[in-house]
Coordinates of C-alpha atoms in Angstrom, one line a residue:
M5 CA 58.4 4.6 200.6
S6 CA 57.1 7.0 197.7
R7 CA 58.8 10.2 196.8
R8 CA 56.4 12.9 197.9
P9 CA 54.5 15.0 194.5
K10 CA 55.8 18.1 193.7
I11 CA 54.3 20.2 191.5
K12 CA 56.2 21.2 188.0
K13 CA 58.0 24.1 188.2
G14 CA 56.6 24.8 184.1
A15 CA 52.9 24.5 185.2
D16 CA 51.0 26.6 183.2
S17 CA 47.6 26.2 185.0
L18 CA 49.1 27.6 188.2
K19 CA 49.7 30.5 189.5
K20 CA 52.8 30.6 192.3
L21 CA 52.3 32.9 195.6
F22 CA 54.4 33.2 198.7
A23 CA 53.0 32.4 201.7
N24 CA 54.9 31.0 205.0
W25 CA 54.8 28.0 207.1
L26 CA 52.0 29.1 208.7
S27 CA 49.7 30.8 206.6
Q28 CA 49.9 27.7 204.4
L29 CA 49.2 25.5 208.2
I30 CA 46.0 27.7 209.0
S31 CA 44.8 27.4 204.6
M32 CA 45.2 23.9 205.2
I33 CA 43.4 22.9 208.0
A34 CA 40.3 25.8 207.8
P35 CA 39.0 25.3 211.0
Q36 CA 35.5 26.5 211.4
H37 CA 36.6 28.9 214.0
L38 CA 40.6 29.9 213.6
V39 CA 42.3 32.2 216.5
A40 CA 45.8 33.7 215.9
I41 CA 47.9 35.4 218.0
L42 CA 51.1 36.2 216.0
G43 CA 53.9 38.8 216.2
R44 CA 53.9 41.9 214.1
G45 CA 55.3 41.6 210.1
T46 CA 53.4 38.3 210.0
G47 CA 50.9 39.2 207.9
K48 CA 47.7 38.8 209.9
T49 CA 45.2 40.5 207.8
T50 CA 46.8 41.0 204.6
D51 CA 47.6 37.2 204.3
I52 CA 45.9 34.8 206.1
I53 CA 42.1 36.8 206.8
A54 CA 41.9 37.6 203.3
K55 CA 42.8 34.2 201.9
R56 CA 40.2 32.6 204.4
L57 CA 37.6 35.4 203.2
I58 CA 38.4 34.2 200.2
D59 CA 37.8 30.9 200.5
I60 CA 34.4 31.2 202.6
C61 CA 33.2 33.6 199.6
Y62 CA 33.8 30.4 197.2
D63 CA 32.7 27.7 199.9
M64 CA 29.2 30.4 200.9
P65 CA 28.1 32.0 198.1
G66 CA 26.0 34.7 198.7
C67 CA 26.5 34.7 202.8
Y68 CA 26.6 37.4 205.1
I69 CA 29.7 38.0 206.6
A70 CA 30.1 40.7 209.7
I71 CA 33.5 42.3 209.9
S72 CA 34.4 43.7 213.9
S73 CA 36.5 46.4 214.9
D74 CA 36.7 48.2 217.8
T75 CA 36.4 51.2 216.3
Y76 CA 34.2 52.5 213.0
M77 CA 36.7 54.7 211.6
N78 CA 39.5 51.6 212.6
A79 CA 36.7 49.1 210.4
L80 CA 37.2 52.1 208.0
K81 CA 41.0 53.0 207.7
N82 CA 42.4 50.4 208.7
V83 CA 40.8 46.8 207.8
L84 CA 39.0 47.3 205.1
P85 CA 42.0 48.6 203.5
S86 CA 44.2 45.9 204.4
I87 CA 41.3 42.8 203.6
I88 CA 41.3 44.5 199.9
E89 CA 44.9 45.0 199.7
G90 CA 44.9 41.3 200.6
W91 CA 42.8 40.0 198.2
K92 CA 44.7 42.3 195.3
R93 CA 47.6 40.2 196.0
N94 CA 46.1 37.1 195.3
G95 CA 44.5 38.5 192.2
W96 CA 41.4 40.0 192.9
I97 CA 40.6 43.3 190.6
E98 CA 38.1 45.8 192.7
G99 CA 34.7 46.0 189.7
I100 CA 35.4 42.9 188.4
H101 CA 36.0 40.4 192.0
F102 CA 34.2 43.0 194.2
V103 CA 32.5 46.6 195.2
V104 CA 32.8 49.1 198.1
G105 CA 30.1 50.4 198.7
T106 CA 28.0 50.1 196.1
R107 CA 25.1 48.4 194.5
P108 CA 27.0 45.7 192.4
P109 CA 26.1 46.0 188.4
K110 CA 23.6 44.1 187.0
K111 CA 26.2 42.0 185.1
F112 CA 28.3 41.7 188.1
Y113 CA 27.4 38.1 188.6
P114 CA 29.2 35.4 186.1
K115 CA 27.3 32.6 185.4
G116 CA 26.0 29.8 188.3
Y117 CA 26.4 33.3 191.3
T118 CA 23.9 35.3 192.1
G119 CA 23.5 37.9 194.5
P120 CA 23.6 38.3 198.6
Y121 CA 21.0 35.8 199.9
K122 CA 19.5 39.1 201.2
P123 CA 19.1 42.4 199.9
P124 CA 21.0 44.5 201.9
I125 CA 18.8 47.8 203.1
S126 CA 21.9 49.9 202.3
W127 CA 25.6 49.5 200.5
K128 CA 27.2 51.9 202.0
H129 CA 29.9 50.3 203.9
T130 CA 29.9 47.4 202.8
I131 CA 31.7 45.3 200.1
T132 CA 29.9 42.3 197.8
V133 CA 31.9 40.1 196.2
F134 CA 31.6 38.6 192.9
T135 CA 30.2 35.1 194.5
G136 CA 27.5 36.9 196.1
T137 CA 29.2 36.9 199.5
H138 CA 28.2 40.1 201.2
F139 CA 30.3 41.8 204.6
K140 CA 29.0 44.2 206.7
L141 CA 31.7 46.5 209.2
I142 CA 30.4 46.4 212.7
S143 CA 31.9 48.3 215.0
Q144 CA 31.9 48.2 219.3
D145 CA 31.6 52.1 219.3
R146 CA 29.3 51.1 216.9
P147 CA 26.3 48.5 218.0
S148 CA 23.8 49.7 215.8
T149 CA 25.4 48.8 212.7
G150 CA 24.9 45.5 214.1
A151 CA 21.4 45.4 214.6
G152 CA 18.7 43.0 212.8
D153 CA 21.1 41.4 211.0
S154 CA 21.9 37.6 211.0
Y155 CA 25.5 36.2 209.8
Q156 CA 27.1 33.6 208.8
H157 CA 30.5 33.9 210.1
I158 CA 32.5 36.1 211.5
V159 CA 35.8 38.2 211.2
G160 CA 37.3 40.2 214.0
D161 CA 41.1 41.8 213.4
E162 CA 42.9 42.9 216.8
I163 CA 41.0 41.6 218.8
K164 CA 42.4 42.6 222.0
Y165 CA 40.9 46.0 221.6
Q166 CA 37.2 44.4 221.6
A167 CA 35.7 43.5 224.8
E168 CA 34.6 39.7 225.1
K169 CA 30.9 40.8 226.3
K170 CA 30.0 42.9 223.0
I171 CA 31.9 39.6 221.5
N172 CA 28.8 38.0 222.7
K173 CA 26.3 39.9 222.5
L174 CA 26.7 39.7 218.6
T175 CA 27.7 36.1 218.5
P176 CA 23.4 35.1 218.5
A177 CA 23.9 36.7 214.9
L178 CA 25.5 33.9 213.8
R179 CA 22.8 32.4 212.3
G180 CA 20.0 31.4 210.0
E181 CA 20.1 29.8 206.2
F182 CA 20.7 26.5 207.8
V183 CA 19.6 24.8 204.4
R184 CA 21.4 27.1 201.5
F185 CA 25.2 27.3 204.1
G186 CA 25.2 24.5 206.0
H187 CA 26.9 22.5 204.4
S188 CA 29.9 24.2 204.9
P189 CA 32.3 23.8 208.3
Y190 CA 33.3 27.6 207.8
Y191 CA 28.9 28.0 209.1
M192 CA 28.6 30.1 212.5
G193 CA 32.4 30.1 212.4
T194 CA 34.9 32.6 213.9
T195 CA 37.8 34.1 212.6
F196 CA 39.9 35.8 215.2
T197 CA 43.7 37.6 215.0
S198 CA 45.7 39.7 216.9
D199 CA 49.0 40.7 218.8
M200 CA 49.4 39.8 222.1
P201 CA 46.8 41.2 224.1
N202 CA 48.7 43.7 227.0
P203 CA 46.2 43.5 230.4
N204 CA 48.3 46.2 231.9
H205 CA 47.8 48.1 229.2
G206 CA 44.0 47.7 229.5
E207 CA 44.2 45.4 226.1
H208 CA 41.5 42.4 226.5
D209 CA 43.3 39.3 226.9
W210 CA 39.5 37.1 226.9
I211 CA 40.8 35.8 223.4
L212 CA 43.4 33.6 224.9
K213 CA 40.5 31.0 227.1
R214 CA 39.8 30.2 223.3
K215 CA 43.0 27.6 223.5
E216 CA 40.6 25.8 225.7
N217 CA 38.3 25.1 222.9
M218 CA 41.2 22.7 220.4
D219 CA 40.8 19.4 220.0
P220 CA 44.3 18.8 219.5
K221 CA 43.1 15.2 218.5
Q222 CA 40.7 16.9 216.0
I223 CA 43.0 19.4 214.3
K224 CA 45.6 16.5 213.8
T225 CA 43.3 14.1 211.8
I226 CA 42.6 17.0 209.9
I227 CA 45.8 17.8 209.0
Y228 CA 46.0 14.2 208.0
C229 CA 43.6 13.7 205.4
A230 CA 44.6 17.9 204.5
D231 CA 47.9 16.7 203.3
I232 CA 46.1 13.6 201.5
V233 CA 43.7 15.9 199.8
N234 CA 47.0 18.3 198.9
T235 CA 48.7 15.3 197.8
L236 CA 46.4 14.3 195.4
N237 CA 45.8 18.0 193.9
I238 CA 50.1 17.9 193.2
E239 CA 49.0 14.5 191.2
K240 CA 45.8 16.4 189.3
V241 CA 47.8 19.0 188.0
N242 CA 50.7 17.0 186.7
A243 CA 48.1 14.6 185.2
Q244 CA 46.6 17.4 183.2
E245 CA 49.6 18.6 182.3
N246 CA 50.7 15.1 180.9
N247 CA 47.1 14.9 179.1
D248 CA 46.4 11.9 180.5
F249 CA 42.5 12.5 181.1
I250 CA 42.5 8.5 182.3
E251 CA 44.8 9.3 185.5
V252 CA 42.9 12.7 186.2
K253 CA 39.2 10.5 186.1
R254 CA 41.4 8.3 188.2
I255 CA 42.4 10.9 191.0
N256 CA 39.6 12.8 190.8
K257 CA 37.8 10.1 192.6
N258 CA 40.2 9.6 194.8
L259 CA 40.0 13.1 195.7
A260 CA 36.0 13.7 196.1
R261 CA 36.3 10.8 199.0
W262 CA 39.0 12.6 201.0
E263 CA 37.6 15.6 200.5
A264 CA 34.1 14.4 201.6
R265 CA 36.3 13.0 205.1
L266 CA 37.9 16.3 205.4
K267 CA 35.3 18.8 205.1
K268 CA 33.3 16.5 208.0
A269 CA 37.0 16.3 210.2
R270 CA 36.4 20.8 209.8
R271 CA 33.2 20.9 212.0
G272 CA 33.0 22.0 215.2
S273 CA 36.8 22.4 214.8
T274 CA 38.9 25.3 216.7
F275 CA 42.4 26.3 215.4
F276 CA 44.3 28.0 218.3
Y277 CA 47.8 29.3 217.6
I278 CA 50.2 31.7 219.3
G279 CA 53.0 32.9 217.7
S280 CA 55.6 34.8 217.3
S281 CA 57.0 37.3 214.3
F282 CA 59.8 34.2 213.4
V283 CA 57.0 32.7 210.6
N284 CA 57.6 35.0 208.8
I285 CA 61.5 35.6 209.0
D286 CA 61.6 34.4 205.0
I287 CA 59.6 38.0 204.4
L288 CA 60.9 40.3 207.3
R289 CA 65.1 38.8 207.2
P290 CA 66.9 38.6 209.9
E291 CA 68.0 42.4 209.4
Y292 CA 64.2 42.6 211.0
F293 CA 65.3 42.0 214.1
Y294 CA 68.2 42.4 214.8
T295 CA 67.5 46.3 214.0
I296 CA 64.6 45.9 216.3
L297 CA 66.5 43.8 219.3
K298 CA 68.9 47.2 219.1
T299 CA 66.3 50.0 219.0
M300 CA 63.1 48.4 220.7
N301 CA 62.3 48.3 224.5
F302 CA 62.8 44.7 225.5
R303 CA 59.5 44.7 227.3
E304 CA 57.3 45.6 223.8
V305 CA 59.6 43.0 222.4
M306 CA 58.5 40.5 224.1
V307 CA 54.8 41.1 223.2
A308 CA 55.0 42.6 219.9
I309 CA 57.9 40.3 218.5
F310 CA 58.0 37.3 220.6
S311 CA 53.9 36.7 221.6
I312 CA 55.6 36.7 225.2
L313 CA 52.8 38.1 228.0
P314 CA 53.9 40.3 229.8
K315 CA 53.9 40.9 233.8
L316 CA 54.2 44.1 235.1
E317 CA 53.0 44.8 238.8
K318 CA 51.2 47.9 239.6
G319 CA 53.6 48.8 241.8
Q320 CA 55.7 49.4 239.2
M321 CA 53.7 51.4 236.9
F322 CA 54.0 55.3 237.5
Y323 CA 50.5 56.1 237.0
P324 CA 49.4 52.4 239.4
N325 CA 45.9 54.0 239.1
L326 CA 45.3 53.9 235.5
S327 CA 42.3 52.3 234.2
R328 CA 40.6 50.8 231.6
T329 CA 37.9 53.5 233.1
N330 CA 39.9 56.3 232.0
F331 CA 40.0 55.0 228.5
Y332 CA 36.6 55.7 226.2
A333 CA 35.8 54.4 222.4
N334 CA 32.9 55.9 222.1
G335 CA 34.8 58.8 221.0
Y336 CA 33.7 59.7 216.6
N337 CA 30.5 61.1 215.7
Y338 CA 29.8 59.2 212.2
T339 CA 27.6 61.6 210.3
R340 CA 29.6 62.9 207.5
Y341 CA 30.8 59.1 206.6
S342 CA 26.8 58.0 207.0
R343 CA 26.5 60.3 203.9
S344 CA 29.4 58.9 202.5
K345 CA 29.7 55.8 199.5
D346 CA 32.8 54.4 201.6
G347 CA 34.9 56.8 203.3
K348 CA 37.6 57.5 200.9
D349 CA 35.9 60.8 200.1
V350 CA 36.0 62.2 204.0
D351 CA 38.9 63.6 205.3
R352 CA 39.6 63.1 209.3
S353 CA 38.7 66.0 211.3
S354 CA 37.7 67.5 214.5
L355 CA 34.1 67.4 213.2
D356 CA 34.1 63.7 213.7
L357 CA 34.9 63.8 217.6
K358 CA 32.1 63.4 219.3
Y359 CA 32.8 65.2 222.7
V360 CA 34.6 68.4 221.0
N361 CA 32.5 71.4 221.9
H362 CA 34.0 73.4 218.3
H363 CA 32.4 76.5 220.9
E364 CA 34.8 76.5 223.6
H365 CA 38.6 76.9 223.4
L366 CA 41.1 74.1 223.5
E367 CA 44.1 73.2 225.6
G368 CA 46.7 71.8 224.8
G369 CA 49.8 70.0 226.7
L370 CA 53.6 70.0 224.4
D371 CA 56.6 68.4 225.3
T372 CA 59.5 69.2 222.7
G373 CA 62.7 67.0 222.0
K374 CA 63.7 64.5 219.5
M375 CA 59.8 63.3 219.9
C376 CA 57.9 66.2 220.0
S377 CA 54.4 65.6 221.5
L378 CA 51.0 67.3 221.8
V379 CA 48.1 66.3 223.7
I380 CA 44.8 68.6 223.2
G381 CA 42.3 68.6 225.7
Q382 CA 39.0 70.1 227.1
P383 CA 37.4 70.6 230.0
E384 CA 33.5 68.7 229.6
S385 CA 32.3 69.6 233.0
A386 CA 34.1 70.3 236.8
E387 CA 34.1 66.7 237.2
I388 CA 35.3 65.3 234.0
Y389 CA 38.4 66.1 231.7
R390 CA 38.5 65.4 228.0
V391 CA 41.6 64.1 226.1
L392 CA 40.5 64.5 222.7
K393 CA 43.5 64.3 220.1
E394 CA 47.1 63.7 220.1
F395 CA 50.1 64.3 217.5
Y396 CA 53.4 64.0 217.3
T397 CA 56.8 64.4 215.0
L398 CA 59.8 62.2 214.9
P399 CA 63.3 63.9 212.7
P400 CA 63.0 65.2 210.4
E401 CA 59.9 66.9 211.4
F402 CA 59.6 69.5 213.9
L403 CA 57.6 72.5 215.4
P404 CA 56.4 73.7 212.0
A405 CA 54.9 70.5 210.8
L406 CA 53.1 70.0 214.5
G407 CA 51.7 73.2 214.1
K408 CA 50.1 72.2 210.3
K409 CA 49.2 69.0 212.1
F410 CA 47.5 70.9 214.5
R411 CA 45.8 73.4 212.4
E412 CA 44.6 71.3 209.5
F413 CA 43.0 68.8 211.8
F414 CA 40.9 71.2 213.9
K415 CA 40.4 73.7 211.0
D416 CA 36.4 73.4 211.4
H417 CA 36.9 74.5 214.7
R418 CA 35.2 77.5 216.1
N419 CA 36.9 78.9 219.1
K420 CA 40.0 79.3 218.0
H421 CA 41.4 80.7 221.4
F422 CA 44.5 78.1 222.0
K423 CA 45.3 78.0 225.6
L424 CA 48.9 75.6 225.6
Y425 CA 51.5 74.5 228.9
H426 CA 54.4 73.8 228.3
D427 CA 57.7 72.5 229.1
R428 CA 59.6 74.9 230.6
A429 CA 62.6 74.2 229.0
A430 CA 60.6 75.9 225.3
N431 CA 61.2 79.1 227.6
K432 CA 64.9 79.0 226.5
M433 CA 66.3 81.6 224.1
Q434 CA 62.9 83.6 224.7
S435 CA 64.6 86.4 224.9
V436 CA 65.1 86.4 221.0
G437 CA 62.6 84.6 219.8
E438 CA 64.0 81.7 219.4
D439 CA 62.4 79.1 221.9
H440 CA 60.3 76.6 221.3
A441 CA 56.9 77.6 223.3
S442 CA 57.1 81.0 221.0
K443 CA 57.7 78.8 217.3
I444 CA 55.0 76.4 217.7
K445 CA 52.9 79.3 218.1
E446 CA 53.6 80.6 215.2
A447 CA 53.6 77.6 213.5
I448 CA 49.8 77.4 214.6
E449 CA 48.9 81.3 214.4
W450 CA 50.4 81.8 210.5
D451 CA 50.4 79.3 207.8
V452 CA 54.0 78.6 205.9
N453 CA 52.8 81.2 203.4
K454 CA 52.7 83.6 206.5
I455 CA 48.8 84.2 206.3
A456 CA 47.4 84.5 209.9
T457 CA 45.1 81.3 210.3
G458 CA 42.4 82.8 212.7
W459 CA 44.2 80.8 215.7
T460 CA 45.5 82.5 218.6
V461 CA 47.7 80.6 221.1
E462 CA 48.1 82.0 224.4
L463 CA 51.3 80.6 226.5
M464 CA 50.3 79.1 229.9
S465 CA 53.7 78.5 231.0
R466 CA 55.7 81.6 230.5
N467 CA 57.0 81.1 234.2
Q468 CA 56.6 77.7 235.0
G469 CA 58.6 76.4 237.7
T470 CA 59.8 73.0 237.9
I471 CA 57.1 70.2 238.0
Y472 CA 58.4 67.2 240.0
Q473 CA 57.6 64.2 238.6
Q474 CA 56.8 63.2 242.2
T475 CA 54.0 66.0 242.0
E476 CA 52.8 64.2 238.6
Y477 CA 52.3 61.3 239.9
E478 CA 50.6 62.4 243.0
L479 CA 48.4 64.2 240.8
M480 CA 47.5 61.5 239.0
L481 CA 47.1 59.5 241.7
E482 CA 43.9 61.6 241.8
M483 CA 42.8 62.4 238.4
L484 CA 42.5 58.9 237.7
I485 CA 40.2 57.6 240.1
K486 CA 36.7 58.9 240.5
N487 CA 35.6 60.3 243.7
N488 CA 39.0 62.0 244.3
N489 CA 37.4 63.6 246.9
K490 CA 39.9 66.9 246.0
D491 CA 37.6 68.8 243.6
L492 CA 39.7 67.9 240.8
P493 CA 37.9 66.3 237.7
L494 CA 38.1 62.8 236.5
L495 CA 41.1 62.4 233.6
L496 CA 39.3 60.2 230.4
I497 CA 41.1 59.9 227.6
D498 CA 40.7 58.4 223.5
R499 CA 42.1 55.7 223.1
A500 CA 41.1 55.5 219.9
E501 CA 42.9 59.2 219.0
C502 CA 45.6 59.3 221.8
S503 CA 46.5 55.3 221.4
V504 CA 50.0 56.6 221.8
L505 CA 49.5 58.5 224.7
K506 CA 47.8 55.5 225.9
G507 CA 50.9 53.4 225.6
S508 CA 53.2 55.8 226.6
M509 CA 51.1 55.7 230.4
E510 CA 51.0 52.5 230.4
Q511 CA 54.5 51.1 230.1
A512 CA 56.0 54.4 232.0
K513 CA 57.9 52.8 235.3
V514 CA 58.3 54.0 238.4
I515 CA 62.0 54.5 240.4
V516 CA 61.9 55.3 243.7
K517 CA 65.2 56.9 245.3
Q518 CA 66.5 58.0 248.3
N519 CA 68.5 60.4 249.1
K520 CA 71.5 60.8 251.5
E521 CA 69.4 61.8 254.2
G522 CA 66.9 58.8 253.9
Q523 CA 64.2 60.9 252.5
K524 CA 62.3 58.9 249.3
T525 CA 61.3 60.9 245.9
I526 CA 59.5 59.4 243.1
H527 CA 60.3 59.7 239.2
K528 CA 59.4 58.2 236.3
D529 CA 62.1 56.2 234.8
K530 CA 63.1 58.1 231.1
S531 CA 65.7 55.7 230.1
S532 CA 63.0 54.7 227.3
E533 CA 63.6 58.0 225.4
K534 CA 66.8 57.2 224.5
T535 CA 65.0 54.7 221.7
D536 CA 65.6 55.8 218.0
N537 CA 63.0 57.8 216.2
E538 CA 60.4 55.1 215.0
E539 CA 60.5 52.9 218.1
L540 CA 59.8 56.3 220.4
L541 CA 56.2 55.4 219.7
L542 CA 55.5 52.1 220.9
A543 CA 58.1 52.9 224.8
S544 CA 58.9 56.4 225.1
T545 CA 57.6 58.6 227.9
N546 CA 57.4 61.5 225.4
M547 CA 54.3 61.9 224.9
S548 CA 52.9 61.2 228.5
D549 CA 54.9 64.0 229.5
G550 CA 52.8 66.1 227.4
L551 CA 49.9 65.0 229.4
K552 CA 52.3 66.2 232.3
Y553 CA 52.4 69.5 231.0
L554 CA 48.5 69.8 230.1
V555 CA 47.3 68.6 233.5
C556 CA 49.8 70.0 235.7
R557 CA 48.6 73.4 236.1
P558 CA 48.6 76.1 238.9
E559 CA 44.5 75.8 239.7
W560 CA 44.7 71.5 239.9
L561 CA 47.9 71.2 241.9
E562 CA 47.0 74.4 244.9
K563 CA 44.9 71.4 245.5
L564 CA 46.8 68.3 246.6
E565 CA 47.1 68.4 250.2
G566 CA 51.0 69.9 251.2
N567 CA 51.7 70.8 247.7
S568 CA 53.4 74.3 247.0
L569 CA 53.2 76.1 244.5
L570 CA 55.8 75.4 241.4
F571 CA 55.5 79.0 239.6
S572 CA 57.2 81.7 240.0
P573 CA 58.5 84.6 237.5
S574 CA 62.0 83.6 238.7
A575 CA 62.2 80.5 238.0
D576 CA 64.9 79.1 235.7
P577 CA 64.3 76.6 232.7
G578 CA 65.1 73.0 232.8
I579 CA 64.1 69.3 232.5
H580 CA 62.8 67.1 234.9

């Protein structure tokens, strides 16, 4: 058996880039439809999607590509920058190979390339590549952004946050210009990536059904052809380095035959793959996984790192009535971004939140400790209470930084009256002014230069008694469902701006304890709060405790049957 040829290390005609084995395999298969469910740190966007889009740009110059996201904000601030970062790693330069949010200059396109096959009405929030390929951002909270256009390929990053029905409505837009682009196996294709969806957290797992679309025999055929094409390309590079033009001519003829076979094999193909973060261990290093296993909640490790679909029974949840209906995804107002060329010049603020009433006061729930959590809400009506925004700090940041984050985000809020409900432990040392409640009040009402900010903070929990976890459990049973018949509002939470709170509530487990008399009480499992700094965001119940103090107020608790008044002037501070 002849040895497999290798590229000469000193070849000047090639640029050497690293890619993990799965990224290389996906590049070789280059299917029409790609579904990759991979753990954290695998380079889903910056490596796999970015390189695949480069290939599509060369294979379908001038085509339209839709980049779909759950929210327009996520597309602008996370998905788009990650794709651009991946392009830059592969040698593309902004202004030479692509432009963002602007009409390409007349001399932008090199010889042989023209602009998009259909001139866009607006260049805002788009990317145009030197091959003429045009990218348009589409989000599920702004479906009108994709109206009226046809696309030759659809890309969806973090697809677990995108509803199947809305993706299906976008699919009919995969059409048009067959004569121009029908030669490409990427034509009418899709690229979907995500980490493992967790349906217990309200995430969409419809993408798992796409496994049925993959034909293993077809994928094996593609790999066989791609391996031969790759080998021929290596031989060609080596022949070019040796200036053996007769050999290059022979290889080119053979290469043309196998490239045609490979292209034919790729048509109509779907490659579905579930992989853990270990596929990128050469970059992440074993120490990364060792640290993760020591510090991270193992349930989260199973999903986020090992890509294992979790199973959590409803009876294990501290918030069993929590469902998708409690989270809304249309919470952004894009007026300011619509005026901007690419969104880079717009600082995020409360002006971007659709459901904030800037003429009414704000309310907040505060939980302090190693992780400080601040949950912001506002009543919309007697029937609906909206949780609008979350803030948090991790060591070494503390209450001054938390207050600053609140001030800066809500700097344009007209009514600067802030009602703060807090843990009664935050009242400790109140007599000498060193209590946490006073500290956060000061951090909001005054800036670092001791200049008044205009905010007035009303501390609502100075005489708060114990709020037992069972009481929170019972109140949430009512507030998380419609028609609760207890004159309590329905709780609606912004899933994009309160992502930590969402995860905190979804992962909170219930513990049932029994005393000597046989009486059973319900408690929240707080063991996750012992994890280290950054992992607190993923596993801790801290943020849900911030919501607890926001909603467990006297006027709502009194509406629970058999509930006793939990607020008294003589109550001693404590943690429950």
